[in-house]
Tab-separated table of C-alpha atoms in Angstrom:
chain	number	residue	atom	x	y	z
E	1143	UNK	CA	124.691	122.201	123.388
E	1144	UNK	CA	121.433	122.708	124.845
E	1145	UNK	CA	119.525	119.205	124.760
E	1146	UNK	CA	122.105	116.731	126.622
E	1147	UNK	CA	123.156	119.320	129.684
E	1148	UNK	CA	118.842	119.594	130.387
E	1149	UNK	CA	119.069	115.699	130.176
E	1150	UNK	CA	121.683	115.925	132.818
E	1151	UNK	CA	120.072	117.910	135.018
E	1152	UNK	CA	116.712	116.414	134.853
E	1153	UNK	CA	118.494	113.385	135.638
E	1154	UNK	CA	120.164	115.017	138.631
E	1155	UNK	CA	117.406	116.430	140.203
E	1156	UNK	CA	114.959	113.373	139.478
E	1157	UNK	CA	117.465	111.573	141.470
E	1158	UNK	CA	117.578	114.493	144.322
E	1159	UNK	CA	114.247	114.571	144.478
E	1160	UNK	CA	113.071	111.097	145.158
E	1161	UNK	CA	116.435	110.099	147.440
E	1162	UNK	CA	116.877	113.540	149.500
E	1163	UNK	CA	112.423	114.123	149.514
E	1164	UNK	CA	110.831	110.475	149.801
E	1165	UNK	CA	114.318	108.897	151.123
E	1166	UNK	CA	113.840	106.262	148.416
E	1167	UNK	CA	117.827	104.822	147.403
E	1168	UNK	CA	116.907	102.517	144.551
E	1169	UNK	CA	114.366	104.527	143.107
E	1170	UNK	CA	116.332	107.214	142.751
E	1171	UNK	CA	119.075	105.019	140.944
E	1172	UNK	CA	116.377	103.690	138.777
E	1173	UNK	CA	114.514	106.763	137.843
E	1174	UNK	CA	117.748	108.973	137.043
E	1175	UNK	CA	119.375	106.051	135.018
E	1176	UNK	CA	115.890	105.629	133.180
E	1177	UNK	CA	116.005	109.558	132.366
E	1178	UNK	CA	119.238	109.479	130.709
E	1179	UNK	CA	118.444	106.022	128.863
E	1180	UNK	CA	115.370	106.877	127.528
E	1181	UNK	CA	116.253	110.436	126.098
E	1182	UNK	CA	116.998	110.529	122.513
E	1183	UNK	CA	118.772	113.366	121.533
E	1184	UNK	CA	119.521	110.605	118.106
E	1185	UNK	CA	116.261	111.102	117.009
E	1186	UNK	CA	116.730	114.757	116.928
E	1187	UNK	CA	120.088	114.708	115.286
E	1188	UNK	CA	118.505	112.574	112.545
E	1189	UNK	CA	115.174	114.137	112.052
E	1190	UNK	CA	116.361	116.548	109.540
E	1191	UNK	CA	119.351	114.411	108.003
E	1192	UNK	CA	117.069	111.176	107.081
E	1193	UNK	CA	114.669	112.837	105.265
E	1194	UNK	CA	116.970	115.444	103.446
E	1195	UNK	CA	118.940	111.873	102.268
E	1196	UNK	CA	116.115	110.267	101.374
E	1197	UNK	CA	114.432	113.309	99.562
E	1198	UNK	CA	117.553	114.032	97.534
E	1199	UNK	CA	118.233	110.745	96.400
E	1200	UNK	CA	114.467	110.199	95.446
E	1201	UNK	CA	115.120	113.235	93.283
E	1202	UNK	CA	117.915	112.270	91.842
E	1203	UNK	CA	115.804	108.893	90.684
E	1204	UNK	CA	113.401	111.274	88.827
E	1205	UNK	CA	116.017	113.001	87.098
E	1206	UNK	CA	115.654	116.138	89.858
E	1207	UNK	CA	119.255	117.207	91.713
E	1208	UNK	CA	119.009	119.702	94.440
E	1209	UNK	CA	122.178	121.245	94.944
E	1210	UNK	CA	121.319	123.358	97.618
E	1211	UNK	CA	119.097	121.585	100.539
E	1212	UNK	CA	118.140	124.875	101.984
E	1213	UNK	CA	115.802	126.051	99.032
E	1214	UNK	CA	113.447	123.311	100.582
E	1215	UNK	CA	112.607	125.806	103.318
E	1216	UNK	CA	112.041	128.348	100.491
E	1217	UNK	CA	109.934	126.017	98.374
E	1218	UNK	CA	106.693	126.515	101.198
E	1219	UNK	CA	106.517	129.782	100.303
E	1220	UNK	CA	106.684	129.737	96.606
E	1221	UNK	CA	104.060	131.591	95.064
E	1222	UNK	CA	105.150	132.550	90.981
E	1223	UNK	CA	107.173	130.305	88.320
E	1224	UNK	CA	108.980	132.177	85.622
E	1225	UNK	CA	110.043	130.122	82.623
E	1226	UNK	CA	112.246	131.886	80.036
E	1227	UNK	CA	110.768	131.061	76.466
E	1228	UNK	CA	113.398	129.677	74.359
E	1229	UNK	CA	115.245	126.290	75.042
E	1230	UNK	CA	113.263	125.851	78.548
E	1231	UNK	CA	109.212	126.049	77.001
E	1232	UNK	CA	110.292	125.470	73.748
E	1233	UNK	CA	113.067	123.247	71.973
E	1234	UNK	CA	115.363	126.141	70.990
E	1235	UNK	CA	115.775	124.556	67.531
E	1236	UNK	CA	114.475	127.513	65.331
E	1237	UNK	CA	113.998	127.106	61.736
E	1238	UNK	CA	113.307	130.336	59.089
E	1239	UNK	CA	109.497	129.725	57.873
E	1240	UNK	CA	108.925	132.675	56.225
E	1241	UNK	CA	110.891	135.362	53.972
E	1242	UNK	CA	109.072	138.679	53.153
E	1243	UNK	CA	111.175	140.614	50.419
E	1244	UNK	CA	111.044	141.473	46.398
E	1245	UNK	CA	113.892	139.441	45.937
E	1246	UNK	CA	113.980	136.429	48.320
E	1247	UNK	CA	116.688	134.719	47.553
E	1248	UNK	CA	119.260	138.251	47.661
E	1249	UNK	CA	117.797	139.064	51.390
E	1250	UNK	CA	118.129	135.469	52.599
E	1251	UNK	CA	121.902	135.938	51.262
E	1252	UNK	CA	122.671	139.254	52.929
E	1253	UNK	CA	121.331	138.150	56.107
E	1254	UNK	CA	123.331	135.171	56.402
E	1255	UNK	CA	126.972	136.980	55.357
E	1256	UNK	CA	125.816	139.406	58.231
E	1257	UNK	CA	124.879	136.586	60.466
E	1258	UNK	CA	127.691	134.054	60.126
E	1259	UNK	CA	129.340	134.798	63.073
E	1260	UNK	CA	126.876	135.137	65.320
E	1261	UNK	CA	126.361	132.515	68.087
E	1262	UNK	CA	122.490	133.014	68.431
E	1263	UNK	CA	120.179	130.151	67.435
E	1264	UNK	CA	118.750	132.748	65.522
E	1265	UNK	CA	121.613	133.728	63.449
E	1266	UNK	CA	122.569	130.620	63.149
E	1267	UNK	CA	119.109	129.152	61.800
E	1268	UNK	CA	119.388	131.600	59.054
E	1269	UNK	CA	123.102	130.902	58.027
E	1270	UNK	CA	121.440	126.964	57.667
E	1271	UNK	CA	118.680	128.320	55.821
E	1272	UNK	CA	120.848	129.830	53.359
E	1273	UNK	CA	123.227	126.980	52.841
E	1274	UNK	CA	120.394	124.585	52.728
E	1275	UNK	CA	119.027	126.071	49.324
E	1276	UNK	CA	122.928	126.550	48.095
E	1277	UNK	CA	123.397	129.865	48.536
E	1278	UNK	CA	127.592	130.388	49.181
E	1279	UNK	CA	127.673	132.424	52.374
E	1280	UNK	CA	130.841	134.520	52.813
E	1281	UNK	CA	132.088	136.423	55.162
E	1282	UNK	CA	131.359	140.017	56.546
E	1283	UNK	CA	133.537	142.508	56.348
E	1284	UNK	CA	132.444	143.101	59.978
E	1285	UNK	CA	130.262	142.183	62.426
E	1286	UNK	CA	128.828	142.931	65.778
E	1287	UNK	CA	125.970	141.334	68.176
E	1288	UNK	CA	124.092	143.656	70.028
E	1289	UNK	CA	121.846	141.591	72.768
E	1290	UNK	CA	118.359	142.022	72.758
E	1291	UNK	CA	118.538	143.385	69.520
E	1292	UNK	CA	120.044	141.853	66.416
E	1293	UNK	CA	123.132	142.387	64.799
E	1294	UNK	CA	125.063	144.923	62.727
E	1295	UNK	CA	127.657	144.597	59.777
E	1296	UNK	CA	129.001	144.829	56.439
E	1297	UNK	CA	128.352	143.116	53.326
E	1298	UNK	CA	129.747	143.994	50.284
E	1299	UNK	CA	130.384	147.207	51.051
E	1300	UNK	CA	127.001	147.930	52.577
E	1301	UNK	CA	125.770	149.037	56.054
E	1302	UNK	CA	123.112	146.065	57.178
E	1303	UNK	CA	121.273	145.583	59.963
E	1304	UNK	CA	119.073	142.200	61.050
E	1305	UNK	CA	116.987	142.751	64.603
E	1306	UNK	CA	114.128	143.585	65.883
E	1307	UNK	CA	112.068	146.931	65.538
E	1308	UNK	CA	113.855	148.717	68.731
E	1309	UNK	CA	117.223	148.193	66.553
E	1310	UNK	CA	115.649	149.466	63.608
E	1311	UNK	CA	114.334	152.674	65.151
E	1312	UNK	CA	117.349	153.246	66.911
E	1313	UNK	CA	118.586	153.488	63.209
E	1314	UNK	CA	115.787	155.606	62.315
E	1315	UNK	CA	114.713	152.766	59.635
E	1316	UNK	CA	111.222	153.177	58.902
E	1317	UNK	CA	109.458	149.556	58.906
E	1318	UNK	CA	106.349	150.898	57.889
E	1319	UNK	CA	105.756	148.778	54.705
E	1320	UNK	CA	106.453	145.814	55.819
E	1321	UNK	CA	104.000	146.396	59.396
E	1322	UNK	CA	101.227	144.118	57.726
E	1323	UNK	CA	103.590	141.326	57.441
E	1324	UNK	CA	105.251	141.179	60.020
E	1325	UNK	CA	102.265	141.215	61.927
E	1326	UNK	CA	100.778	138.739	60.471
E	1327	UNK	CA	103.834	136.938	61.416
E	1328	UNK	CA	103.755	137.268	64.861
E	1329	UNK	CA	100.256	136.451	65.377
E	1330	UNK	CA	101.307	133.442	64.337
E	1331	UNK	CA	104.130	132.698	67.474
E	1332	UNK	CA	107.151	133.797	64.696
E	1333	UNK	CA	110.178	135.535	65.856
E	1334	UNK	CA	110.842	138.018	63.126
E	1335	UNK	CA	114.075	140.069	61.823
E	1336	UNK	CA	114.194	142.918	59.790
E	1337	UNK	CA	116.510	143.161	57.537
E	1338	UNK	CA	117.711	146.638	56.444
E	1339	UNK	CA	120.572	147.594	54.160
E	1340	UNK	CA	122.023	151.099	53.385
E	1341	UNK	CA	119.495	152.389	55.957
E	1342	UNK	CA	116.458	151.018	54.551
E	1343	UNK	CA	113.911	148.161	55.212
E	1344	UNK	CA	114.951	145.539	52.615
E	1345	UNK	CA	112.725	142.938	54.188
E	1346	UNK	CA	111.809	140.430	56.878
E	1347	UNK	CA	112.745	137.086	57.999
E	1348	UNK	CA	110.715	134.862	60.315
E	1349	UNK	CA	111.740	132.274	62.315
E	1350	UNK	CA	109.710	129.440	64.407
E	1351	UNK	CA	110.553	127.524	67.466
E	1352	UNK	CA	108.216	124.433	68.052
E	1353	UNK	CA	107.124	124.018	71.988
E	1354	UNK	CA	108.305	120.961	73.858
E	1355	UNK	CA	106.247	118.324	73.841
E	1356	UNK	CA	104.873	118.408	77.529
E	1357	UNK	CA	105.199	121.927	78.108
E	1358	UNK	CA	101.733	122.474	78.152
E	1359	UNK	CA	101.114	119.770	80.791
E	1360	UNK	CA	103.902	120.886	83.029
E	1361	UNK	CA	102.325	124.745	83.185
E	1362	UNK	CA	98.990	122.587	84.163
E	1363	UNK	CA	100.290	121.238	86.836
E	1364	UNK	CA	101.912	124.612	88.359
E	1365	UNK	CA	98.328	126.310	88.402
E	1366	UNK	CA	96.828	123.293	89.733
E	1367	UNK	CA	98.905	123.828	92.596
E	1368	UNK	CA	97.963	127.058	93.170
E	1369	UNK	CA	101.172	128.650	91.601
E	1370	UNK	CA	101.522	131.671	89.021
E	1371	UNK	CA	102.939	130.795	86.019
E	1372	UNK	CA	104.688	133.689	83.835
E	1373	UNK	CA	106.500	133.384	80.477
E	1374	UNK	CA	109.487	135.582	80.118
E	1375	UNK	CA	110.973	136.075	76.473
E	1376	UNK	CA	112.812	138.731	74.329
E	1377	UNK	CA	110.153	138.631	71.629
E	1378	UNK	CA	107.956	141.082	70.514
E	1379	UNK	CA	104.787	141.039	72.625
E	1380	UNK	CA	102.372	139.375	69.731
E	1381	UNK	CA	104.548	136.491	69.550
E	1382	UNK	CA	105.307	135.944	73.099
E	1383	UNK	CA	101.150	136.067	73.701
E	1384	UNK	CA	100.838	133.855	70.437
E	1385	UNK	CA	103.229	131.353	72.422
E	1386	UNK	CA	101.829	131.899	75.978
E	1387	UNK	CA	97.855	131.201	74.401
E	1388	UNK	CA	99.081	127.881	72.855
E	1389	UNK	CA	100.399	126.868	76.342
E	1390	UNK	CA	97.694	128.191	78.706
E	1391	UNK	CA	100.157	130.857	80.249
E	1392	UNK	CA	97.911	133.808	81.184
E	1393	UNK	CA	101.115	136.610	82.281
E	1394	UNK	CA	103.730	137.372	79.699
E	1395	UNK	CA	106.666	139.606	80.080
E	1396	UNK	CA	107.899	140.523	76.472
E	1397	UNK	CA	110.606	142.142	74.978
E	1398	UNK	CA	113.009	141.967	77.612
E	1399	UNK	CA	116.875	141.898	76.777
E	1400	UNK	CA	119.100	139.593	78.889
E	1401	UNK	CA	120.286	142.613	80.780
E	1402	UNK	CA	116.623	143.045	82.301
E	1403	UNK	CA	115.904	139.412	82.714
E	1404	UNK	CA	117.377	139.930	86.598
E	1405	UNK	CA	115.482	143.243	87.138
E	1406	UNK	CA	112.113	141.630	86.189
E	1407	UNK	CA	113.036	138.791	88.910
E	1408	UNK	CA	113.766	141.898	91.148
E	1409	UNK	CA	110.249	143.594	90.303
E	1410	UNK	CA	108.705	140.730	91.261
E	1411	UNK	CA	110.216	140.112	94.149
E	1412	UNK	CA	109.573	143.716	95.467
E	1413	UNK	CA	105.725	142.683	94.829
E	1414	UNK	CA	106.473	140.265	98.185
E	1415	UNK	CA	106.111	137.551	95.647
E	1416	UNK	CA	108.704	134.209	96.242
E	1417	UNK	CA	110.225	133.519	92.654
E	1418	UNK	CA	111.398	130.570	91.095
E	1419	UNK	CA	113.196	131.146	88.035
E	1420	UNK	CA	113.314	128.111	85.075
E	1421	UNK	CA	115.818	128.748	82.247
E	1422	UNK	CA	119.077	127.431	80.546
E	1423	UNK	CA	120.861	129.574	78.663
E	1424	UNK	CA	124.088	131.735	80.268
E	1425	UNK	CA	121.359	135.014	79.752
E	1426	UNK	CA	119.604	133.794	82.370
E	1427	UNK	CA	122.362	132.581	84.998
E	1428	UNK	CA	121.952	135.911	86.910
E	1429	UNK	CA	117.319	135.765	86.720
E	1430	UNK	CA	118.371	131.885	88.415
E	1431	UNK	CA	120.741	133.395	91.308
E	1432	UNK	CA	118.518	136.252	91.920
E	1433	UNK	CA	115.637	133.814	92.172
E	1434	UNK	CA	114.017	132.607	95.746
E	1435	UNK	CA	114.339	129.610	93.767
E	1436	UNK	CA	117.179	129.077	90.957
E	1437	UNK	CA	116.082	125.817	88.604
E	1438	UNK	CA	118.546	124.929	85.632
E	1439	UNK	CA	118.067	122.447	82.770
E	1440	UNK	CA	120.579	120.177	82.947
E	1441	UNK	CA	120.916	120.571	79.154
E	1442	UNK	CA	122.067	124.316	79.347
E	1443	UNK	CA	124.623	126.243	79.254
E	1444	UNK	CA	127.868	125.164	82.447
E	1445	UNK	CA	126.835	128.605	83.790
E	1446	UNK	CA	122.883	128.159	83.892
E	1447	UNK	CA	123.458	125.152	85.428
E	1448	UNK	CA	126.031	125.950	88.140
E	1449	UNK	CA	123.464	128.931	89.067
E	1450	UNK	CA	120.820	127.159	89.777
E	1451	UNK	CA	119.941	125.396	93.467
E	1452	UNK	CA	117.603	122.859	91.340
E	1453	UNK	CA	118.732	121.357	88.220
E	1454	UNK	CA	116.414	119.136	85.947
E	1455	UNK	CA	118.635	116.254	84.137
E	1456	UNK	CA	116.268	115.122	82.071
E	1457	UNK	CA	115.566	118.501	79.734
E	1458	UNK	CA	111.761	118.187	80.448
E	1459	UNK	CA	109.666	120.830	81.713
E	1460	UNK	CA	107.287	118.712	84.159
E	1461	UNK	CA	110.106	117.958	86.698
E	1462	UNK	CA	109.671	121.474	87.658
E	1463	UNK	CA	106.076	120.294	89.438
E	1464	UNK	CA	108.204	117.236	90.199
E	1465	UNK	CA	110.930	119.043	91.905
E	1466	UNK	CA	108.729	121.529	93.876
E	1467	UNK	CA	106.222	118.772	95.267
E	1468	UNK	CA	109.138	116.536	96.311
E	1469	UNK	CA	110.602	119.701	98.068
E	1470	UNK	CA	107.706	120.588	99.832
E	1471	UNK	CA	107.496	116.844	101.178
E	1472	UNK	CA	110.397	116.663	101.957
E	1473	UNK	CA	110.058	119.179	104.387
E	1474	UNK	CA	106.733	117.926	105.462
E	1475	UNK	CA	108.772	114.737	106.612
E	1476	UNK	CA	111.357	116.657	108.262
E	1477	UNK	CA	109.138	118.738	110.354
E	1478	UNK	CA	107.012	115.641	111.312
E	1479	UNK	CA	110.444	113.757	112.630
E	1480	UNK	CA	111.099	117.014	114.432
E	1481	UNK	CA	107.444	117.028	116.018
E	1482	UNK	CA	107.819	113.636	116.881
E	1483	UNK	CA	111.301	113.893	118.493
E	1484	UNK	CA	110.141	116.549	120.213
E	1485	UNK	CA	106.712	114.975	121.770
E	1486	UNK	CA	108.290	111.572	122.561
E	1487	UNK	CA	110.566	113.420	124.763
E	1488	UNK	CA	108.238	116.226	126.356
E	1489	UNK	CA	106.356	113.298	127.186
E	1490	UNK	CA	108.695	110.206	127.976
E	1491	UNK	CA	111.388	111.857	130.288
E	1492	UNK	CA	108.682	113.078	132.455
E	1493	UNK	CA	107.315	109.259	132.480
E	1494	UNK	CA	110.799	108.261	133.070
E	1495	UNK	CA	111.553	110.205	135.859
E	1496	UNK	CA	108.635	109.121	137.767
E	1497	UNK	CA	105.965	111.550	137.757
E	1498	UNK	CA	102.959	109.147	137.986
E	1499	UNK	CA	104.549	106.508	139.948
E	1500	UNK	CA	103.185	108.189	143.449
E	1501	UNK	CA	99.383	108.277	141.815
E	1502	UNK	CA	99.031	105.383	139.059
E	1503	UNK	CA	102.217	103.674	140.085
E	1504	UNK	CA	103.615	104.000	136.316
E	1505	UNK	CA	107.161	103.587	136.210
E	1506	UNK	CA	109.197	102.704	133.092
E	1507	UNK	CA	112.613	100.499	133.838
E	1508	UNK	CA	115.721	101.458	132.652
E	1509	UNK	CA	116.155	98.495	130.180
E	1510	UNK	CA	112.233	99.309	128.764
E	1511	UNK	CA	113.456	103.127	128.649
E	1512	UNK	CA	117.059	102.214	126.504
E	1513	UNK	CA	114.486	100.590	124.395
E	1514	UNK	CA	112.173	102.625	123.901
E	1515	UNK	CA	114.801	105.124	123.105
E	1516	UNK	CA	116.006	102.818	119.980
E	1517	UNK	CA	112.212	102.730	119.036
E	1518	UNK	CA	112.051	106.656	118.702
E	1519	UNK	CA	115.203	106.222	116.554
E	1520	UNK	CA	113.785	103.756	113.931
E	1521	UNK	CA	110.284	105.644	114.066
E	1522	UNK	CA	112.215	108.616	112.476
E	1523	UNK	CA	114.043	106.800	110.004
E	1524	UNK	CA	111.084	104.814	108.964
E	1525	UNK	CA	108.758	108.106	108.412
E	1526	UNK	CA	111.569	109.616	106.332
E	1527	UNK	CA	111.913	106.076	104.461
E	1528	UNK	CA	108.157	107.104	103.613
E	1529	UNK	CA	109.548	109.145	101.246
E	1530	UNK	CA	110.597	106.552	98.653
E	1531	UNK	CA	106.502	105.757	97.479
E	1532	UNK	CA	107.063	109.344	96.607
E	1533	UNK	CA	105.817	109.266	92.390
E	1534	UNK	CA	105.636	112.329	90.377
């Protein structure tokens, strides 16, 4: 709309001013066909195209799919990573380590009736415990999840409750003889549930999740490029720390309940921070969309992954480096085909049209100026083919 009517024109008055102002015929024929032929309005068409092709499917190679092509503009100004906990850091894959209780075996049972229809990992790590050292696990009478908290239900007749201490207080369950424990416990990087029947602490169940294997070396390579890594999980603040230490992570936000997960990206956002949010799981679909930056494991939940503008196929926590550097040059070679496309015309229309053919005698033919123009072309494709010796 703008680039080819200027062409035009130039052409026009090139060819004006050297027939109607130095009376010259075939120099004005020459100059104004050599303006038009050696303009490349190509190379700015494809400056931003090439590279965005090349960059995607370089990512897609490494196991990287960007969805949405402009978060690379966003990815410059990127200044904080925020990786939920479970499933994304760690393997999600939680096994019960420890039971605290008089009678082991009777808490381990109750907790399981009361947690056999829940969907959480949790939950569903003690129902395996359970059945693992043949204990029959029946049904609740009833049953209900509360997020960010635990679960409620009936067993046998009796009120129980499994969750953290904000459920139990809630209750007005006092925890207090169990505090040492379950301490202890979460020094230690355990998750752990409280189990209280008839309105009292019975005991406590802890459960582990083991980090991924190169979580540690992906949070590495964040700081290394100068970005702030922070850890966001629903634990109790001693065992998100104990999990954060282990992986070098130096800003935790604990105990936060799915609901909050998108008000935390909000908070930081209102800090003029530029977020990228890492997770999988559908509680943190709405953290990804708020994000500057959504990035979904591939290995999440359909909703994760359809919220995010990244998504990592391969389930491993270094493509998130991966993904940003290949972002950022990608961009890189899209501005440098624009600043190219740019200067070869500021400066070879001019030449074209004749400006130092009075002083130096320069004057480029039309058949040097159609090539010339094809050269410009290939000199854009070829930077953005630069992008394939991209490694992560």
């Amino acid at each position: 709309n703008v680039f080819v009517p200027v062409v035009v024109t130039m052409s026009i008055v090139t060819f004006a001013v050297w027939f109607f102002i130095f009376g010259n015929q075939s120099l004005a024929l020459t100059t104004m066909v050599a303006v038009l032929a050696i303009s490349c309005p190509c190379a700015l068409g494809i400056a931003t195209p090439a590279a965005i092709m090349i960059g995607v499917g370089k990512g897609a190679e490494n196991g990287v799919l960007i969805k949405n092509n402009a978060v690379l503009e966003v990815v410059k100004n990127l200044d904080t990573v925020v990786f939920d906990k479970t499933g994304t850091l760690t393997k999600g894959k939680l096994d019960v380590t420890d039971i605290v209780a008089d009678d082991r075996r009777k808490i381990l049972e109750v907790a399981a009736i009361a947690e056999k229809w829940s969907e959480h990992p949790i939950g569903q790590a003690i129902v395996k415990k359970a059945e693992n050292e043949g204990i029959s696990v029946a049904e609740p009478e009833s049953f209900d999840a509360l997020p960010g908290f635990g679960v409620t239900g009936e067993v046998k007749g009796k009120k129980v409750l499994i969750g953290n201490r904000a459920l139990m207080k809630n209750n007005n369950v006092s925890v207090q003889q169990l505090e040492n424990e379950i301490e202890k416990l979460e020094s230690e990087g355990k998750t752990v549930l409280i189990v209280a029947v008839k309105g009292k602490a019975a005991g406590a169940i802890a459960v582990s999740d083991t980090v991924k294997e190169h979580s540690k070396e992906a949070i590495s390579a964040l700081q290394k490029m100068g970005l702030k890594v922070i850890m966001l999980s629903g634990d109790t603040r001693r065992t998100a720390e104990a999990v954060a230490k282990q992986l070098g992570i130096d800003e935790v936000l604990a105990e936060v309940v799915p609901a909050q997960k998108v008000d935390e990206i909000k908070k930081l956002q209102s800090q003029g921070r530029f977020v990228a949010m890492v997770g999988d799981g559908i509680n943190d679909a709405p953290a990804i969309t708020q994000a500057n930056v959504g990035i979904a494991i591939g290995s999440g939940t359909d909703v994760a992954v359809d919220s995010g503008d990244i998504v990592l196929v391969k389930d491993d926590p270094r493509d998130v480096a991966t993904s940003i550097k290949l972002s950022r040059k990608t961009l890189g070679k899209i501005k440098q085909n624009l600043f190219w496309a740019f200067f070869y015309n500021i400066i070879m229309i001019p030449l074209a049209a004749g400006v130092l053919y009075s002083t130096l005698g320069v004057l480029i033919p039309p058949e040097a100026a159609a090539t010339s123009m094809i050269l410009s072309d290939i000199t854009v494709v070829g930077n953005s083919m630069l992008l394939r010796r991209f490694k992560p």
